[in-house]
Structures are given as C-alpha cells and as structure tokens.
Amino acid sequence: MISDITTYQIADFIPFEQETFLFLLQDYHEFIYPQQFYFLAANLLIFSFCLKQPAKKWPKQIALIYLAICWAYVGYFFHLQYFDMLVWAGEVFAFLHFIQSLVLIGCAFTLNSKAKFNLRATRIWLILFFLISFFPLPLLYKGYSSDIEGFGWSWWPTALGSLFLLPVLVKSWKLWVSLILPLFSTICALLLRIGLA
Amino acid sequence: MFRRTFLKNTSIALAMAGWPRLVLSQDNLLRRQIYLSGEEIPVIGMGTWQTFNVGSLKGLLKQRAEVLAMFFKNGGSFIDSSPMYGSSEEVLGQTLEMTGNKSKVFAATKVWTGSTEEGRRQVNDSERLWGLPMIHLQQVHNLLNLEEHLKTLFKLKEQKRIKYVGITTSHGRRHSDFAKAMREYPLDFVQFTYNISVRDAEEVLLPLAQERKQAVVINRPLGGGALIDRVQRHAYPEWAKEIGCNNWPEFLLKYIVSHPAVTCAIPATSQVVHMKENMGACRGRLPTEEERQKMANHVAKL
C-alpha cells in the first residue's frame, strides 16, 4: 500500500488542465463583471473605517460581516456555479464557504467590545489586507486576464485576506475556529497551483 | 503492395502464435483484432483524462470538438473515459453530437466506486452522458470493489447492454493484484500503463494478456505528457524516420503498439495538432523487435 501511495503526485488528483482552469477563471470574471469594482470600493471603505477607528467595535463588526458576504459570494458564484463544472469538490468547497460565512457572522455578533487591540499591529495587518485586496487592480486594465483574482470575489485571495485580517478582528478560541477554513482553503489553492504547474 | 502482403503474412503468423492479429485495412490504417469477437480497432485511440473535462465552457467545448473531428478524420474510433474524469463523459456526448460521429465510436468507460449500487448508477449515467445506444466496453477501475462490479458487468454483457468487460490500473499500481484478476476472471480487455520509459508490464502483464487472450489498452503512453516533454528537448534521430516514425509522438506510440500483445494505446490531448501527430502512429509500418530495442536504448540515454 505504501509503495502504491508513492506513485501518486498532486497532479493525479486534479482532473483538468491548467488551460481549462485559467479559462474557467476568465469566464467567471466575465460573468460577474463589473462586481469586481464594487468589491474594490467596499474593501477601500472598510479599510478606511478600520484604520480610523481601530479600537472601536463597530468597524470590526462591519469588516467581519463583509468577510462573511465575501465567503458566501465566492462559495456560490465561483465554487457552485463554476468550479463544480469541473470537479465534484466544487460542491464541497461551496458548502465549506457557507460554513465559514456563518462562523464569521457568529464572530461579528459575539465580538467583545472591551477587547484591547494593539494599534500598531492592527495597522500593519490592515495595510497587508489592503495590498491583498488591491493587487489585481492593475491587471484589470489588461482586460480579462485569467490572473485577475482579488479579495472579495475570488477564491484564494479571499482565504489569504482572511488569514491576514482575522487576527486583528477576532480574539481567543474564536480566532482559531475562524481560521481553520481560510487555512484549509489557502493550502488547497496552493496545492492546485503546484499540481497545475 | 509489398507492405500489405508483409503485414498480412506477419499478422497470420502472429495470430497463429496467439497474438492479436494486426490488420492493415483498405484505408491503410493499422488495426488490431479483439480476441473475443474479431472486431478490429485502430491501434491508436483517445484518452480523456484532464483533456475533456471542460464543463460547459463554450470556447473550450468548440475546441475539443475540433480535436475529436481530427481524431475521426484520421480513422480513430476507440475513446476511453470515466465517471471520475469530472465532466468528460458529458463533454464527449456533446462534442460527439457536434461532430456527428456517434456511429464511428468504440466507447470505453469505467466504474470506479466502492458501492455496488453506485456502480450500477455510474453505468446508467455513462450511457446517458455519452448519448450512445451502447457503451462497448465497461471496465472496473483500479480494482475497486472488483468482484461485485464484475458481477454487474458480466450480467450487463449477458443482456447485451455492453459488449466487453475489462479492468484497469495505471502508473504501475498493484500489478500483482491486477495479474491475479486477469487469471481469475474471463476478461475481454485489460488496461494499464506501459511506455518506452515504464516497461514493467513487459514482465508479467503483457505475456499474461496474450496467454489469456485479453485485449490490451495502454494508458499514459506518453507518460502523462512528461515523457514527450522530456524527449522533445532533444534532436529527433534521423534513423527513426527510416523505421517509419516521423516525429517523437509517432516514435513513442509506435514503440508501444508494435508490442504484439498491445491492442491499442490511448494518448490524451486537447490540441488538434497533437491529435494529428498521435494518429500518425496508426499508419506506415511498425518497428521490428530489434528496432524496438534500439528505440528503447536511445530514449534511455536521453
């Protein structure tokens, strides 16, 4: 059995070609256009709220609810409508995205108003979040490149953005619970990219 | 004329020796006979792993239909797929409809599930998705739930819902269990990995298939693309043209199909130009045993 396992490579678990996946991303982006821009605007707004009022509870609640919307959006529009075309795992990913959405809503409504946040650390994390949110912006000018993936409307940047943002929004055990699926999703995305390379 | 006479005589000799008969038909296409029925299939078929899983992405559907059209234009018929290949079976159904070649297909697919009931559902789904009156060959993939699925498939064969029953493996996995199944069950087809770099099958599986009179389908003939990528970095040997191999795909594929126990090889591609090159291995002469050895030695040095 052990020798059998060694014959497998990551690519053996990916039932589609790289070209097909890139085409799928492109088709998805064309389908949701121009919502990418609405997400960019929302990212900017929430970033400014969090940066101006890092110690207050309400900007964090808004950010968490926004994150929950992003996860549900990607689960429905990307995984269920598109990724599921190629692989049954699309349904599973969609389900997990909806679970993550509920976890984030739970975190938003149970946020401790007395929690102390480190202002400097919060700002650093928020800047990282900002960069992740906006890195695809220049690519939009090139047309619908398959490389356009941004926080709030696409898969792995949403997970990656959550990994950066959640530590400044959520504390205690809830943080670890809320990080499980973003971490899993990011690992899956990286494995997919390695397998397709 | 000489070539046809030579092939005819060779194929008669091979048939007498128990190898599947090699046939050069009127259209100059190299075919091999299936032991059980005498039905002939071209020595190059088409696999669909990864390449035909394009969902309902319209641009890619049209492009895959062009690949399929090139396959049929060059005399192809044997197509292998599986329910585990995502949307491949559905895409095949659609592209067969688009190209209008349903009558030319020899359809091969697989059952791959631990559940017997789910296996029956997969068989029904395959028929519906391909949109064909009959799936010719049903295979139990990776020996999973082998005994139960074979019961189902042999029953379907009795009912004439399928013509042939087979088993598959790939990547050289579980060859001893595979050989055991080849000995135990009256299989019509077996499918496994064999190519110029991965030759384990020469030891047991290929001679056993000949002994058991089982047709042999070879998967991953180009090493999943890695083998062709490797050899294409090197200059093509001029001497290979003299033995009927005009390019690297023909070289690698003719090495496989010239093994007398092999019925057909099923390279997968999503490119029309590659399909044309692959189908080139269905024409011309096949290398002799001595030439095969030279080919293997040459690739081993690359």
Coordinates of C-alpha atoms in Angstrom, one line a residue:
Chain A
M1 CA 0.0 0.0 0.0
I2 CA 2.8 2.4 0.9
S3 CA 4.5 1.8 -2.5
D4 CA 1.2 2.4 -4.2
I5 CA 0.8 5.8 -2.5
T6 CA 4.3 6.9 -3.6
T7 CA 3.2 6.5 -7.2
Y8 CA 0.7 9.5 -6.8
Q9 CA 1.6 13.1 -7.5
I10 CA -0.6 16.1 -6.8
A11 CA -1.4 16.3 -10.5
D12 CA -3.1 12.9 -10.3
F13 CA -5.8 14.4 -8.1
I14 CA -6.5 17.3 -10.5
P15 CA -8.9 16.1 -13.3
F16 CA -8.5 19.2 -15.5
E17 CA -5.8 21.0 -17.4
Q18 CA -4.2 24.3 -16.4
E19 CA -5.6 25.9 -19.5
T20 CA -9.1 24.9 -18.6
F21 CA -8.8 26.3 -15.1
L22 CA -7.5 29.6 -16.4
F23 CA -10.3 29.7 -18.9
L24 CA -12.8 29.0 -16.1
L25 CA -11.4 31.9 -14.1
Q26 CA -11.7 34.2 -17.1
D27 CA -15.2 33.1 -17.8
Y28 CA -16.2 33.6 -14.1
H29 CA -14.7 37.1 -14.1
E30 CA -16.6 38.0 -17.3
F31 CA -19.8 36.6 -15.7
I32 CA -19.5 38.7 -12.5
Y33 CA -18.3 41.9 -14.2
P34 CA -18.5 44.7 -13.0
Q35 CA -18.9 43.5 -9.5
Q36 CA -15.1 43.3 -9.1
F37 CA -15.2 47.1 -8.8
Y38 CA -17.9 47.1 -6.2
F39 CA -15.8 44.8 -4.1
L40 CA -12.8 47.0 -4.5
A41 CA -14.9 50.0 -3.4
A42 CA -16.2 48.1 -0.4
N43 CA -12.6 47.0 0.5
L44 CA -11.5 50.6 0.5
L45 CA -14.3 51.8 2.6
I46 CA -13.9 49.1 5.2
F47 CA -10.2 49.6 5.2
S48 CA -10.7 53.3 6.0
F49 CA -13.2 52.5 8.8
C50 CA -10.8 50.1 10.4
L51 CA -7.8 52.4 10.1
K52 CA -9.6 55.4 11.5
Q53 CA -11.3 53.6 14.4
P54 CA -9.0 50.6 15.2
A55 CA -10.1 50.4 18.8
K56 CA -13.9 50.6 18.2
K57 CA -16.1 47.6 17.9
W58 CA -18.4 48.5 15.0
P59 CA -15.8 48.8 12.2
K60 CA -14.7 45.3 13.1
Q61 CA -18.2 44.0 13.1
I62 CA -18.7 45.5 9.6
A63 CA -15.5 44.0 8.4
L64 CA -16.5 40.6 9.7
I65 CA -19.9 40.7 8.1
Y66 CA -18.3 41.9 4.9
L67 CA -15.9 38.9 5.1
A68 CA -18.9 36.6 5.6
I69 CA -20.5 38.0 2.5
C70 CA -17.3 37.5 0.5
W71 CA -17.1 33.9 1.6
A72 CA -20.7 33.2 0.7
Y73 CA -20.3 35.0 -2.6
V74 CA -17.3 33.0 -3.6
G75 CA -18.9 29.8 -2.4
Y76 CA -22.0 30.4 -4.5
F77 CA -20.7 32.1 -7.6
F78 CA -17.3 30.6 -8.1
H79 CA -17.4 27.1 -6.5
L80 CA -21.0 26.2 -7.1
Q81 CA -21.6 27.9 -10.5
Y82 CA -18.1 27.4 -12.0
F83 CA -15.7 25.1 -10.2
D84 CA -18.3 22.5 -9.8
M85 CA -18.4 22.1 -13.6
L86 CA -15.0 20.5 -13.5
V87 CA -14.9 18.6 -10.2
W88 CA -17.3 17.3 -7.6
A89 CA -15.2 19.0 -4.9
G90 CA -16.8 22.3 -6.1
E91 CA -19.9 21.5 -4.1
V92 CA -17.9 20.6 -1.0
F93 CA -15.9 23.9 -1.2
A94 CA -19.1 25.8 -1.6
F95 CA -20.6 24.2 1.5
L96 CA -17.4 24.9 3.4
H97 CA -17.5 28.6 2.3
F98 CA -21.1 28.9 3.6
I99 CA -20.0 27.4 6.9
Q100 CA -17.2 29.9 7.1
S101 CA -19.7 32.6 6.4
L102 CA -21.8 31.5 9.3
V103 CA -18.7 31.3 11.6
L104 CA -17.8 34.9 10.7
I105 CA -21.3 36.2 11.3
G106 CA -21.2 34.4 14.7
C107 CA -17.9 36.1 15.4
A108 CA -19.3 39.5 14.4
F109 CA -22.2 39.2 16.8
T110 CA -20.2 37.9 19.7
L111 CA -17.4 40.4 19.4
N112 CA -16.1 41.5 22.8
S113 CA -16.5 45.3 23.0
K114 CA -13.9 45.5 25.7
A115 CA -11.2 43.7 23.8
K116 CA -7.9 45.7 23.6
F117 CA -6.2 45.9 20.3
N118 CA -2.6 46.8 19.6
L119 CA -3.0 49.8 17.4
R120 CA 0.4 49.5 15.6
A121 CA -0.1 45.7 14.9
T122 CA -3.6 46.4 13.7
R123 CA -2.4 49.0 11.2
I124 CA 0.3 46.7 9.9
W125 CA -2.2 43.9 9.3
L126 CA -4.7 46.3 7.8
I127 CA -2.1 47.5 5.3
L128 CA -1.4 43.9 4.3
F129 CA -5.1 43.3 3.9
F130 CA -5.3 46.4 1.7
L131 CA -2.4 45.2 -0.5
I132 CA -4.1 41.8 -0.9
S133 CA -7.4 43.4 -1.7
F134 CA -6.0 45.7 -4.4
F135 CA -3.2 43.7 -6.0
P136 CA -5.3 42.7 -9.0
L137 CA -6.3 46.3 -9.8
P138 CA -3.6 47.0 -12.4
L139 CA -4.4 43.7 -14.1
L140 CA -7.9 44.9 -14.8
Y141 CA -6.5 47.3 -17.3
K142 CA -5.1 44.4 -19.3
G143 CA -8.6 43.1 -19.9
Y144 CA -9.9 39.8 -18.6
S145 CA -6.7 38.2 -17.7
S146 CA -7.0 34.8 -16.0
D147 CA -4.7 36.1 -13.4
I148 CA -7.3 38.5 -12.1
E149 CA -8.1 37.2 -8.6
G150 CA -8.9 39.6 -5.9
F151 CA -10.1 39.5 -2.3
G152 CA -13.9 39.6 -2.1
W153 CA -14.7 38.0 -5.4
S154 CA -12.3 35.2 -5.9
W155 CA -11.1 32.1 -4.2
W156 CA -7.6 32.1 -2.7
P157 CA -7.1 35.8 -2.1
T158 CA -10.3 35.7 -0.1
A159 CA -8.9 33.0 2.1
L160 CA -5.5 34.7 2.2
G161 CA -7.0 38.0 3.0
S162 CA -9.0 36.4 5.9
L163 CA -5.8 34.9 7.3
F164 CA -4.4 38.4 7.5
L165 CA -7.5 40.2 8.7
L166 CA -9.0 37.8 11.2
P167 CA -6.1 38.1 13.8
V168 CA -6.9 41.8 14.3
L169 CA -10.7 41.3 14.3
V170 CA -11.2 38.2 16.4
K171 CA -9.6 37.1 19.7
S172 CA -9.4 33.9 21.8
W173 CA -10.6 30.5 20.7
K174 CA -13.0 32.0 18.2
L175 CA -10.0 33.2 16.2
W176 CA -8.7 29.7 15.8
V177 CA -12.1 28.4 14.8
S178 CA -12.5 31.1 12.2
L179 CA -9.0 30.5 10.8
I180 CA -9.5 26.7 10.1
L181 CA -11.3 27.1 6.7
P182 CA -9.2 30.0 5.4
L183 CA -6.1 28.0 6.2
F184 CA -7.5 24.9 4.5
S185 CA -8.7 26.9 1.5
T186 CA -5.3 28.5 1.1
I187 CA -3.5 25.2 1.3
C188 CA -5.9 23.7 -1.3
A189 CA -5.3 26.7 -3.6
L190 CA -1.5 26.4 -3.3
L191 CA -1.7 22.6 -4.0
L192 CA -3.9 23.3 -7.0
R193 CA -1.3 25.7 -8.4
I194 CA 1.5 23.3 -7.7
G195 CA -0.4 20.5 -9.3
L196 CA -1.2 22.5 -12.4
A197 CA 2.3 23.9 -12.8
Chain B
M1 CA 1.7 -3.7 -52.1
F2 CA 4.7 -5.3 -50.5
R3 CA 3.9 -3.7 -47.2
R4 CA 0.4 -5.0 -47.2
T5 CA 1.5 -8.5 -48.1
F6 CA 4.2 -8.4 -45.5
L7 CA 1.7 -7.2 -42.8
K8 CA -0.9 -9.8 -43.9
N9 CA 1.7 -12.6 -43.6
T10 CA 3.0 -11.3 -40.3
S11 CA -0.5 -10.9 -38.8
I12 CA -1.4 -14.5 -39.8
A13 CA 1.8 -15.7 -38.2
L14 CA 1.1 -13.7 -35.1
A15 CA -2.5 -14.9 -34.9
M16 CA -1.2 -18.5 -35.1
A17 CA 1.2 -17.7 -32.3
G18 CA -1.7 -16.4 -30.2
W19 CA -1.0 -12.6 -30.6
P20 CA -3.9 -10.3 -31.6
R21 CA -3.9 -10.1 -35.3
L22 CA -2.5 -6.9 -36.9
V23 CA -4.6 -5.7 -39.8
L24 CA -3.8 -3.1 -42.5
S25 CA -7.2 -2.1 -43.8
Q26 CA -8.2 -0.6 -47.1
D27 CA -7.7 2.9 -45.6
N28 CA -4.1 2.0 -44.7
L29 CA -4.9 2.2 -41.0
L30 CA -3.2 -0.2 -38.6
R31 CA -5.8 -2.1 -36.6
R32 CA -5.7 -5.0 -34.2
Q33 CA -8.4 -7.5 -33.7
I34 CA -10.1 -8.1 -30.3
Y35 CA -9.7 -11.8 -29.5
L36 CA -13.2 -12.4 -28.3
S37 CA -15.1 -11.0 -31.3
G38 CA -12.6 -10.5 -34.1
E39 CA -13.7 -6.9 -34.2
E40 CA -11.0 -4.5 -35.4
I41 CA -9.9 -1.3 -33.7
P42 CA -7.2 1.2 -34.8
V43 CA -4.0 0.8 -32.8
I44 CA -4.3 4.4 -31.6
G45 CA -7.4 5.5 -29.5
M46 CA -8.0 8.6 -27.4
G47 CA -7.9 9.0 -23.6
T48 CA -9.8 11.9 -22.0
W49 CA -8.2 12.3 -18.5
Q50 CA -8.0 16.0 -17.8
T51 CA -8.3 17.0 -21.5
F52 CA -12.0 16.6 -22.0
N53 CA -13.1 17.9 -18.6
V54 CA -14.1 21.4 -19.7
G55 CA -17.6 21.6 -18.2
S56 CA -19.9 23.9 -20.2
L57 CA -17.2 26.4 -21.1
K58 CA -18.3 27.2 -24.6
G59 CA -15.0 28.2 -26.1
L60 CA -13.3 25.1 -24.9
L61 CA -16.2 22.8 -26.0
K62 CA -15.8 24.0 -29.5
Q63 CA -12.1 23.5 -29.4
R64 CA -12.5 19.9 -28.1
A65 CA -15.0 19.2 -30.8
E66 CA -12.2 20.1 -33.3
V67 CA -9.8 17.7 -31.6
L68 CA -12.5 15.0 -31.8
A69 CA -13.1 15.8 -35.5
M70 CA -9.4 15.4 -36.2
F71 CA -9.4 12.1 -34.4
F72 CA -12.2 10.7 -36.6
K73 CA -10.8 12.3 -39.7
N74 CA -7.7 10.2 -39.2
G75 CA -9.6 7.0 -38.7
G76 CA -9.9 7.0 -34.9
S77 CA -12.7 5.2 -33.1
F78 CA -11.7 3.9 -29.6
I79 CA -12.4 6.6 -26.9
D80 CA -11.8 5.9 -23.2
S81 CA -13.3 7.9 -20.4
S82 CA -14.5 7.6 -16.8
P83 CA -17.1 9.0 -14.4
M84 CA -14.1 10.1 -12.3
Y85 CA -13.0 12.4 -15.1
G86 CA -15.3 15.3 -14.0
S87 CA -17.4 16.4 -16.9
S88 CA -15.5 14.4 -19.6
E89 CA -18.3 12.0 -20.4
E90 CA -20.8 14.8 -20.7
V91 CA -18.4 16.8 -22.9
L92 CA -17.8 13.7 -25.1
G93 CA -21.6 13.3 -25.5
Q94 CA -21.9 17.0 -26.6
T95 CA -18.8 17.0 -28.8
L96 CA -19.8 13.7 -30.5
E97 CA -23.2 15.4 -31.2
M98 CA -21.4 18.5 -32.6
T99 CA -19.1 16.5 -34.9
G100 CA -21.8 14.0 -35.9
N101 CA -19.5 10.9 -35.4
K102 CA -21.5 8.9 -33.0
S103 CA -21.7 5.9 -35.3
K104 CA -17.9 5.6 -35.5
V105 CA -17.2 5.5 -31.8
F106 CA -16.0 2.5 -29.9
A107 CA -16.9 3.7 -26.4
A108 CA -15.0 2.6 -23.3
T109 CA -15.6 3.8 -19.8
K110 CA -15.2 2.7 -16.2
V111 CA -16.8 2.0 -13.0
W112 CA -15.0 3.5 -10.0
T113 CA -16.7 3.4 -6.7
G114 CA -16.7 1.3 -3.5
S115 CA -20.5 0.9 -3.7
T116 CA -22.1 -1.7 -5.9
E117 CA -25.3 0.3 -6.2
E118 CA -23.4 3.4 -7.1
G119 CA -21.6 1.3 -9.7
R120 CA -24.9 0.5 -11.4
R121 CA -25.8 4.1 -11.4
Q122 CA -22.5 5.1 -13.0
V123 CA -23.1 2.6 -15.8
N124 CA -26.6 4.1 -16.5
D125 CA -25.1 7.6 -16.3
S126 CA -22.4 6.8 -18.8
E127 CA -24.9 5.6 -21.3
R128 CA -27.0 8.8 -20.9
L129 CA -24.0 11.1 -20.9
W130 CA -22.3 9.7 -24.0
G131 CA -25.6 9.7 -25.8
L132 CA -24.9 6.4 -27.4
P133 CA -27.2 3.3 -27.8
M134 CA -24.4 1.2 -26.3
I135 CA -21.2 1.6 -24.3
H136 CA -19.0 -1.0 -25.9
L137 CA -16.5 -1.6 -23.1
Q138 CA -17.1 -1.2 -19.3
Q139 CA -14.1 -1.5 -17.1
V140 CA -13.6 -1.7 -13.3
H141 CA -11.1 1.0 -12.5
N142 CA -8.2 0.4 -10.0
L143 CA -9.7 -3.0 -9.0
L144 CA -12.1 -1.1 -6.6
N145 CA -14.9 -3.4 -5.4
L146 CA -13.8 -5.7 -8.2
E147 CA -15.9 -8.8 -7.5
E148 CA -19.2 -7.0 -7.1
H149 CA -18.7 -4.7 -10.1
L150 CA -17.7 -7.6 -12.3
K151 CA -20.9 -9.4 -11.4
T152 CA -22.8 -6.4 -12.5
L153 CA -20.8 -6.0 -15.7
F154 CA -20.9 -9.7 -16.8
K155 CA -24.7 -9.6 -16.3
L156 CA -24.9 -6.5 -18.5
K157 CA -22.9 -8.3 -21.1
E158 CA -25.3 -11.2 -21.0
Q159 CA -28.1 -8.8 -21.5
K160 CA -26.2 -7.3 -24.5
R161 CA -26.2 -3.9 -22.9
I162 CA -22.4 -3.9 -23.2
K163 CA -20.1 -5.9 -25.5
Y164 CA -16.9 -6.3 -23.4
V165 CA -15.8 -6.3 -19.8
G166 CA -12.4 -5.2 -18.6
I167 CA -10.3 -3.9 -15.7
T168 CA -7.9 -1.0 -15.4
T169 CA -5.0 0.3 -13.4
S170 CA -2.4 3.0 -14.1
H171 CA 1.0 4.2 -13.1
G172 CA 2.2 0.6 -12.5
R173 CA 0.0 0.3 -9.4
R174 CA -1.0 -3.1 -7.9
H175 CA 0.4 -5.2 -10.8
S176 CA 0.3 -8.4 -8.7
D177 CA -3.3 -8.0 -7.8
F178 CA -4.1 -7.0 -11.4
A179 CA -2.4 -10.1 -12.7
K180 CA -4.4 -12.2 -10.2
A181 CA -7.6 -10.7 -11.5
M182 CA -6.5 -11.4 -15.1
R183 CA -6.1 -15.0 -14.2
E184 CA -9.3 -15.4 -12.2
Y185 CA -11.9 -13.7 -14.4
P186 CA -12.9 -14.1 -18.1
L187 CA -12.0 -10.6 -19.0
D188 CA -12.2 -9.3 -22.6
F189 CA -10.0 -6.2 -22.0
V190 CA -7.3 -5.1 -19.6
Q191 CA -5.9 -1.6 -19.4
F192 CA -2.6 -0.5 -17.7
T193 CA 0.3 1.8 -18.1
Y194 CA 3.1 1.0 -20.5
N195 CA 5.5 3.2 -22.4
I196 CA 9.1 3.3 -23.5
S197 CA 10.3 4.5 -20.0
V198 CA 7.9 2.4 -17.9
R199 CA 8.2 -1.2 -19.1
D200 CA 7.2 -3.2 -16.0
A201 CA 4.3 -4.6 -18.0
E202 CA 6.6 -6.5 -20.3
E203 CA 7.4 -8.9 -17.5
V204 CA 4.0 -10.2 -16.5
L205 CA 1.0 -8.3 -17.7
L206 CA 1.6 -8.3 -21.5
P207 CA 2.6 -12.0 -21.8
L208 CA -0.3 -12.9 -19.4
A209 CA -2.8 -10.9 -21.6
Q210 CA -1.6 -12.9 -24.6
E211 CA -1.9 -16.2 -22.7
R212 CA -5.4 -15.3 -21.5
K213 CA -6.5 -13.8 -24.9
Q214 CA -7.3 -10.4 -23.4
A215 CA -7.2 -7.3 -25.5
V216 CA -4.8 -4.7 -24.1
V217 CA -5.4 -1.0 -23.8
I218 CA -2.4 1.1 -22.9
N219 CA -2.9 4.3 -20.8
R220 CA -0.3 7.1 -20.2
P221 CA 1.6 6.1 -23.4
L222 CA 3.3 9.5 -23.4
G223 CA 3.8 9.4 -19.6
G224 CA 1.0 11.9 -19.0
G225 CA 2.9 14.4 -21.2
A226 CA 6.1 14.3 -19.1
L227 CA 7.8 11.7 -21.4
I228 CA 7.0 13.6 -24.6
D229 CA 8.2 16.9 -22.9
R230 CA 11.5 15.1 -22.0
V231 CA 12.3 13.7 -25.4
Q232 CA 11.3 16.8 -27.3
R233 CA 14.1 18.7 -25.7
H234 CA 16.5 16.5 -27.8
A235 CA 17.1 16.4 -31.6
Y236 CA 14.9 13.8 -33.4
P237 CA 17.1 10.9 -34.5
E238 CA 17.2 10.7 -38.3
W239 CA 17.4 6.9 -38.3
A240 CA 13.9 6.7 -36.7
K241 CA 12.4 8.1 -40.0
E242 CA 13.8 5.0 -41.8
I243 CA 11.8 2.7 -39.4
G244 CA 8.5 4.5 -40.1
C245 CA 8.5 7.0 -37.2
N246 CA 8.3 10.6 -38.4
N247 CA 8.3 12.5 -35.2
W248 CA 8.6 12.0 -31.4
P249 CA 4.9 11.2 -30.8
E250 CA 5.0 8.5 -33.5
F251 CA 8.2 7.2 -32.2
L252 CA 6.8 6.8 -28.6
L253 CA 3.5 5.4 -29.7
K254 CA 4.8 3.0 -32.3
Y255 CA 7.1 1.6 -29.8
I256 CA 4.1 0.7 -27.7
V257 CA 1.7 -0.6 -30.4
S258 CA 4.4 -2.6 -32.0
H259 CA 4.4 -4.8 -29.0
P260 CA 2.4 -7.7 -30.3
A261 CA 0.3 -8.1 -27.2
V262 CA -0.9 -4.5 -27.3
T263 CA -4.3 -3.8 -28.9
C264 CA -4.3 0.0 -28.7
A265 CA -2.8 2.9 -26.9
I266 CA -4.8 5.9 -25.8
P267 CA -2.9 9.2 -25.6
A268 CA -4.9 12.1 -24.4
T269 CA -4.6 15.6 -25.9
S270 CA -6.5 18.9 -26.1
Q271 CA -4.6 20.1 -29.1
V272 CA -5.7 19.5 -32.7
V273 CA -2.1 19.4 -33.9
H274 CA -1.1 16.9 -31.3
M275 CA -4.0 14.7 -32.2
K276 CA -2.9 14.7 -35.8
E277 CA 0.6 13.7 -34.8
N278 CA -0.7 10.9 -32.5
M279 CA -2.9 9.5 -35.2
G280 CA 0.2 9.3 -37.4
A281 CA 1.2 6.2 -35.4
C282 CA -1.8 4.4 -37.0
R283 CA -0.1 4.5 -40.4
G284 CA 3.0 3.2 -42.0
R285 CA 5.0 0.2 -40.8
L286 CA 5.7 -0.8 -37.2
P287 CA 9.2 -1.3 -35.8
T288 CA 10.6 -4.8 -35.5
E289 CA 11.7 -6.3 -32.2
E290 CA 15.3 -5.3 -33.0
E291 CA 14.3 -1.8 -33.8
R292 CA 12.2 -1.6 -30.7
Q293 CA 15.3 -2.4 -28.6
K294 CA 17.2 0.3 -30.4
M295 CA 14.4 2.8 -29.7
A296 CA 14.4 1.9 -26.0
N297 CA 18.1 2.3 -25.7
H298 CA 18.1 5.6 -27.5
V299 CA 15.4 7.1 -25.1
A300 CA 17.2 5.6 -22.1
K301 CA 20.3 7.7 -23.0
L302 CA 18.4 11.0 -23.2

